[in-house]
Amino acid sequence: GIQVEQSPPDLILQEGANSTLRCNFSDSVNNLQWFHQNPWGQLINLFYIPSGTKQNGRLSATTVATERYSLLYISSSQTTDSGVYFCAVAYTGGFKTIFGAGTRLFVKA
Amino acid sequence: EPEVTQTPSHQVTQMGQEVILRCVPISNHLYFYWYRQILGQKVEFLVSFYNNEISEKSEIFDDQFSVERPDGSNFTLKIRSTKLEDSAMYFCASSGLKGGTGNEQFFGPGTRLTVL
């Protein structure tokens, strides 16, 4: 099945810093989403981005499907950005969605 | 804004007991999913459901698990005889179109199941 790898596994930032999170996947996908899991465990949709580039405030994401990776950019990080960021993909023609292991982000004040 | 809801938020049960976790997906969505997340680990797919039948399931989803859409709004996950290792957060999700064909899934807040 599809393998999803996220890097880095852990990241500590000073408030105001920028960062890039990466998601590599091993096969063709028709569905790619980025989520933020907050300290209460809720999965918050950030981007639905099987291809292309999207921006939402301080966050943006780019997926290059032909090269099988996606990037999540966080600019001017805030303490409320802390949590775990997951990439999740569904392979072409299937229903099963595979999550990566996540990047655990801690933003220091 | 429409959202997926789940009840209860936390359930504590004794090993061997049956539990039913409930979800109300977004009303015009057609595809429904259950996932679980053991504490500190990644989110794992359990099952997808469309047109009143299971469309795909993982190896985790064995005979102890079942899903049902008993009416037009609820979607349930039943665990027949809980084990300690079933302790996890269970998430329900829904999407408008087939997940693999490409549509955004929306997740509920989760039910934390604790098996003693």
Short mmCIF file of C-alpha atoms in Angstrom, two decimals:
data_model
loop_
_atom_site.label_atom_id
_atom_site.label_comp_id
_atom_site.label_asym_id
_atom_site.label_seq_id
_atom_site.Cartn_x
_atom_site.Cartn_y
_atom_site.Cartn_z
CA GLY A 1 0.00 0.00 0.00
CA ILE A 2 0.85 3.67 -0.10
CA GLN A 3 3.58 4.86 2.25
CA VAL A 4 3.35 8.39 3.64
CA GLU A 5 6.40 9.94 5.25
CA GLN A 6 6.46 13.27 6.98
CA SER A 7 9.45 15.32 7.98
CA PRO A 8 10.69 16.56 10.29
CA PRO A 9 9.11 14.45 13.03
CA ASP A 10 9.59 17.22 15.59
CA LEU A 11 10.10 20.95 15.23
CA ILE A 12 10.64 23.69 17.78
CA LEU A 13 10.29 27.29 16.62
CA GLN A 14 10.59 30.68 18.18
CA GLU A 15 7.42 32.70 17.75
CA GLY A 16 7.60 34.65 14.50
CA ALA A 17 9.78 32.12 12.67
CA ASN A 18 8.86 30.42 9.40
CA SER A 19 8.89 26.70 8.69
CA THR A 20 8.31 24.13 5.97
CA LEU A 21 6.83 20.71 6.63
CA ARG A 22 7.16 17.98 4.04
CA CYS A 23 5.01 14.99 3.08
CA ASN A 24 6.30 12.34 0.67
CA PHE A 25 4.04 9.63 -0.69
CA SER A 26 4.92 6.51 -2.60
CA ASP A 27 2.15 6.19 -5.18
CA SER A 28 -0.34 8.18 -7.25
CA VAL A 29 -3.00 9.87 -5.18
CA ASN A 30 -6.24 11.63 -5.93
CA ASN A 31 -6.72 13.12 -2.52
CA LEU A 32 -4.28 14.89 -0.23
CA GLN A 33 -5.20 16.82 2.88
CA TRP A 34 -3.26 18.62 5.60
CA PHE A 35 -4.65 18.66 9.13
CA HIS A 36 -3.68 20.33 12.37
CA GLN A 37 -4.38 18.32 15.49
CA ASN A 38 -4.77 20.75 18.33
CA PRO A 39 -3.94 20.01 21.99
CA TRP A 40 -7.54 18.89 22.54
CA GLY A 41 -7.16 16.21 19.87
CA GLN A 42 -9.38 17.77 17.25
CA LEU A 43 -8.39 17.36 13.60
CA ILE A 44 -8.71 20.72 11.90
CA ASN A 45 -8.79 20.81 8.10
CA LEU A 46 -6.08 23.05 6.74
CA PHE A 47 -5.94 22.26 3.05
CA TYR A 48 -7.46 19.90 0.54
CA ILE A 49 -4.70 19.95 -2.07
CA PRO A 50 -4.24 16.96 -4.41
CA SER A 51 -2.23 19.27 -6.68
CA GLY A 52 -1.24 22.89 -7.03
CA THR A 53 -0.79 25.66 -4.49
CA LYS A 54 -3.20 27.19 -2.00
CA GLN A 55 -2.89 29.89 0.62
CA ASN A 56 -4.91 30.63 3.71
CA GLY A 57 -3.58 33.49 5.79
CA ARG A 58 -0.16 32.61 7.20
CA LEU A 59 -0.38 29.07 5.88
CA SER A 60 0.16 27.85 2.37
CA ALA A 61 0.58 24.45 0.76
CA THR A 62 1.95 23.07 -2.47
CA THR A 63 1.53 19.59 -3.87
CA VAL A 64 3.61 18.32 -6.79
CA ALA A 65 1.70 15.14 -7.58
CA THR A 66 4.07 14.02 -10.36
CA GLU A 67 6.96 14.08 -7.90
CA ARG A 68 4.88 12.68 -5.04
CA TYR A 69 5.35 15.29 -2.38
CA SER A 70 3.52 18.10 -0.65
CA LEU A 71 4.82 21.01 1.42
CA LEU A 72 3.09 23.00 4.13
CA TYR A 73 4.50 26.46 4.85
CA ILE A 74 3.86 28.23 8.11
CA SER A 75 4.94 31.86 8.22
CA SER A 76 5.25 34.13 11.25
CA SER A 77 4.46 31.24 13.57
CA GLN A 78 2.37 31.79 16.69
CA THR A 79 2.09 29.77 19.88
CA THR A 80 -1.38 28.69 18.80
CA ASP A 81 0.21 26.92 15.81
CA SER A 82 1.59 24.31 18.22
CA GLY A 83 0.28 20.78 17.78
CA VAL A 84 0.69 17.95 15.33
CA TYR A 85 0.42 18.43 11.58
CA PHE A 86 -0.73 15.43 9.57
CA CYS A 87 -0.66 14.78 5.89
CA ALA A 88 -3.26 12.26 4.64
CA VAL A 89 -3.60 10.74 1.18
CA ALA A 90 -6.03 8.48 -0.63
CA TYR A 91 -4.79 6.45 -3.57
CA THR A 92 -6.35 6.66 -6.98
CA GLY A 93 -9.58 4.70 -7.14
CA GLY A 94 -9.66 3.81 -3.46
CA PHE A 95 -11.44 4.89 -0.31
CA LYS A 96 -8.72 4.17 2.21
CA THR A 97 -6.99 7.28 3.51
CA ILE A 98 -3.48 6.88 4.85
CA PHE A 99 -2.10 9.32 7.38
CA GLY A 100 1.55 10.11 7.88
CA ALA A 101 3.08 9.92 11.33
CA GLY A 102 2.85 13.69 11.69
CA THR A 103 5.14 16.58 12.50
CA ARG A 104 4.94 17.70 16.12
CA LEU A 105 5.40 21.48 16.25
CA PHE A 106 6.06 23.52 19.36
CA VAL A 107 6.19 27.30 19.05
CA LYS A 108 7.88 29.08 21.94
CA ALA A 109 6.78 32.54 23.04
CA GLU B 1 -21.21 25.89 8.92
CA PRO B 2 -22.13 22.20 8.76
CA GLU B 3 -20.02 19.88 10.87
CA VAL B 4 -19.67 16.25 11.83
CA THR B 5 -20.77 15.53 15.39
CA GLN B 6 -19.93 12.54 17.58
CA THR B 7 -21.32 11.19 20.83
CA PRO B 8 -20.27 10.50 23.47
CA SER B 9 -17.10 12.56 23.75
CA HIS B 10 -15.67 10.05 26.22
CA GLN B 11 -16.73 6.49 26.95
CA VAL B 12 -15.34 4.23 29.65
CA THR B 13 -16.16 0.53 29.47
CA GLN B 14 -15.11 -2.78 30.94
CA MET B 15 -13.18 -5.28 28.85
CA GLY B 16 -15.57 -7.64 27.06
CA GLN B 17 -18.44 -5.16 26.93
CA GLU B 18 -20.06 -3.93 23.74
CA VAL B 19 -19.85 -0.25 22.85
CA ILE B 20 -21.57 1.80 20.19
CA LEU B 21 -20.03 5.04 19.03
CA ARG B 22 -22.33 7.45 17.26
CA CYS B 23 -21.76 9.99 14.54
CA VAL B 24 -23.93 12.42 12.62
CA PRO B 25 -22.18 13.16 9.31
CA ILE B 26 -22.69 16.34 7.32
CA SER B 27 -26.19 16.09 5.94
CA ASN B 28 -25.60 16.07 2.17
CA HIS B 29 -22.51 13.87 2.28
CA LEU B 30 -22.53 10.41 0.74
CA TYR B 31 -19.38 8.75 2.08
CA PHE B 32 -18.69 7.97 5.71
CA TYR B 33 -15.57 6.80 7.48
CA TRP B 34 -14.27 5.65 10.84
CA TYR B 35 -10.68 6.12 11.97
CA ARG B 36 -8.90 5.49 15.22
CA GLN B 37 -5.89 7.04 16.90
CA ILE B 38 -4.12 5.27 19.72
CA LEU B 39 -2.64 7.82 22.11
CA GLY B 40 0.51 9.38 20.68
CA GLN B 41 0.27 7.53 17.38
CA LYS B 42 -0.95 8.33 13.92
CA VAL B 43 -4.52 8.22 12.70
CA GLU B 44 -5.48 4.84 11.21
CA PHE B 45 -8.23 4.12 8.69
CA LEU B 46 -10.80 1.56 9.83
CA VAL B 47 -13.65 1.52 7.30
CA SER B 48 -15.48 3.47 4.63
CA PHE B 49 -19.21 3.20 3.95
CA TYR B 50 -21.26 4.17 0.94
CA ASN B 51 -24.74 3.35 -0.28
CA ASN B 52 -25.47 1.32 2.85
CA GLU B 53 -22.53 -0.97 2.53
CA ILE B 54 -18.85 -1.16 3.42
CA SER B 55 -16.75 0.04 0.48
CA GLU B 56 -13.34 -0.64 2.00
CA LYS B 57 -11.93 -1.77 5.33
CA SER B 58 -8.53 -2.15 6.88
CA GLU B 59 -6.99 -5.18 8.52
CA ILE B 60 -7.82 -3.62 11.89
CA PHE B 61 -11.55 -3.83 11.13
CA ASP B 62 -12.09 -7.47 12.07
CA ASP B 63 -15.24 -9.37 13.07
CA GLN B 64 -15.42 -7.49 16.37
CA PHE B 65 -16.27 -4.31 14.51
CA SER B 66 -19.40 -3.39 12.59
CA VAL B 67 -20.89 -0.23 11.13
CA GLU B 68 -24.43 0.77 10.46
CA ARG B 69 -26.44 3.67 9.18
CA PRO B 70 -29.68 2.98 11.06
CA ASP B 71 -31.54 6.02 9.74
CA GLY B 72 -30.98 8.97 7.44
CA SER B 73 -28.65 10.83 9.75
CA ASN B 74 -26.71 8.58 12.12
CA PHE B 75 -23.66 6.44 11.41
CA THR B 76 -22.50 4.06 14.13
CA LEU B 77 -19.46 1.97 14.95
CA LYS B 78 -20.03 -1.06 17.19
CA ILE B 79 -17.29 -2.97 18.96
CA ARG B 80 -18.77 -6.26 20.11
CA SER B 81 -16.39 -7.33 22.85
CA THR B 82 -13.91 -4.63 23.75
CA LYS B 83 -10.27 -5.36 24.47
CA LEU B 84 -7.75 -3.23 26.30
CA GLU B 85 -6.03 -2.46 23.00
CA ASP B 86 -9.24 -0.91 21.65
CA SER B 87 -8.59 2.09 23.89
CA ALA B 88 -8.15 4.98 21.47
CA MET B 89 -9.72 8.10 20.03
CA TYR B 90 -12.25 7.18 17.36
CA PHE B 91 -12.95 9.72 14.65
CA CYS B 92 -15.86 9.75 12.25
CA ALA B 93 -15.53 11.58 8.93
CA SER B 94 -17.69 12.27 5.93
CA SER B 95 -17.18 13.50 2.39
CA GLY B 96 -19.42 14.50 -0.47
CA LEU B 97 -17.83 12.27 -3.06
CA LYS B 98 -15.68 9.18 -3.20
CA GLY B 99 -12.56 9.71 -1.13
CA GLY B 100 -10.21 8.26 -3.68
CA THR B 101 -11.69 10.18 -6.55
CA GLY B 102 -11.04 13.32 -4.69
CA ASN B 103 -13.04 15.18 -2.18
CA GLU B 104 -12.35 16.72 1.14
CA GLN B 105 -13.10 14.70 4.25
CA PHE B 106 -14.39 16.46 7.34
CA PHE B 107 -13.73 14.97 10.74
CA GLY B 108 -15.77 14.97 13.90
CA PRO B 109 -14.28 15.87 17.30
CA GLY B 110 -13.75 12.22 18.22
CA THR B 111 -14.86 9.83 20.95
CA ARG B 112 -12.22 8.83 23.44
CA LEU B 113 -12.78 5.17 24.35
CA THR B 114 -11.15 3.83 27.47
CA VAL B 115 -11.33 0.09 28.10
CA LEU B 116 -10.55 -1.01 31.66
#
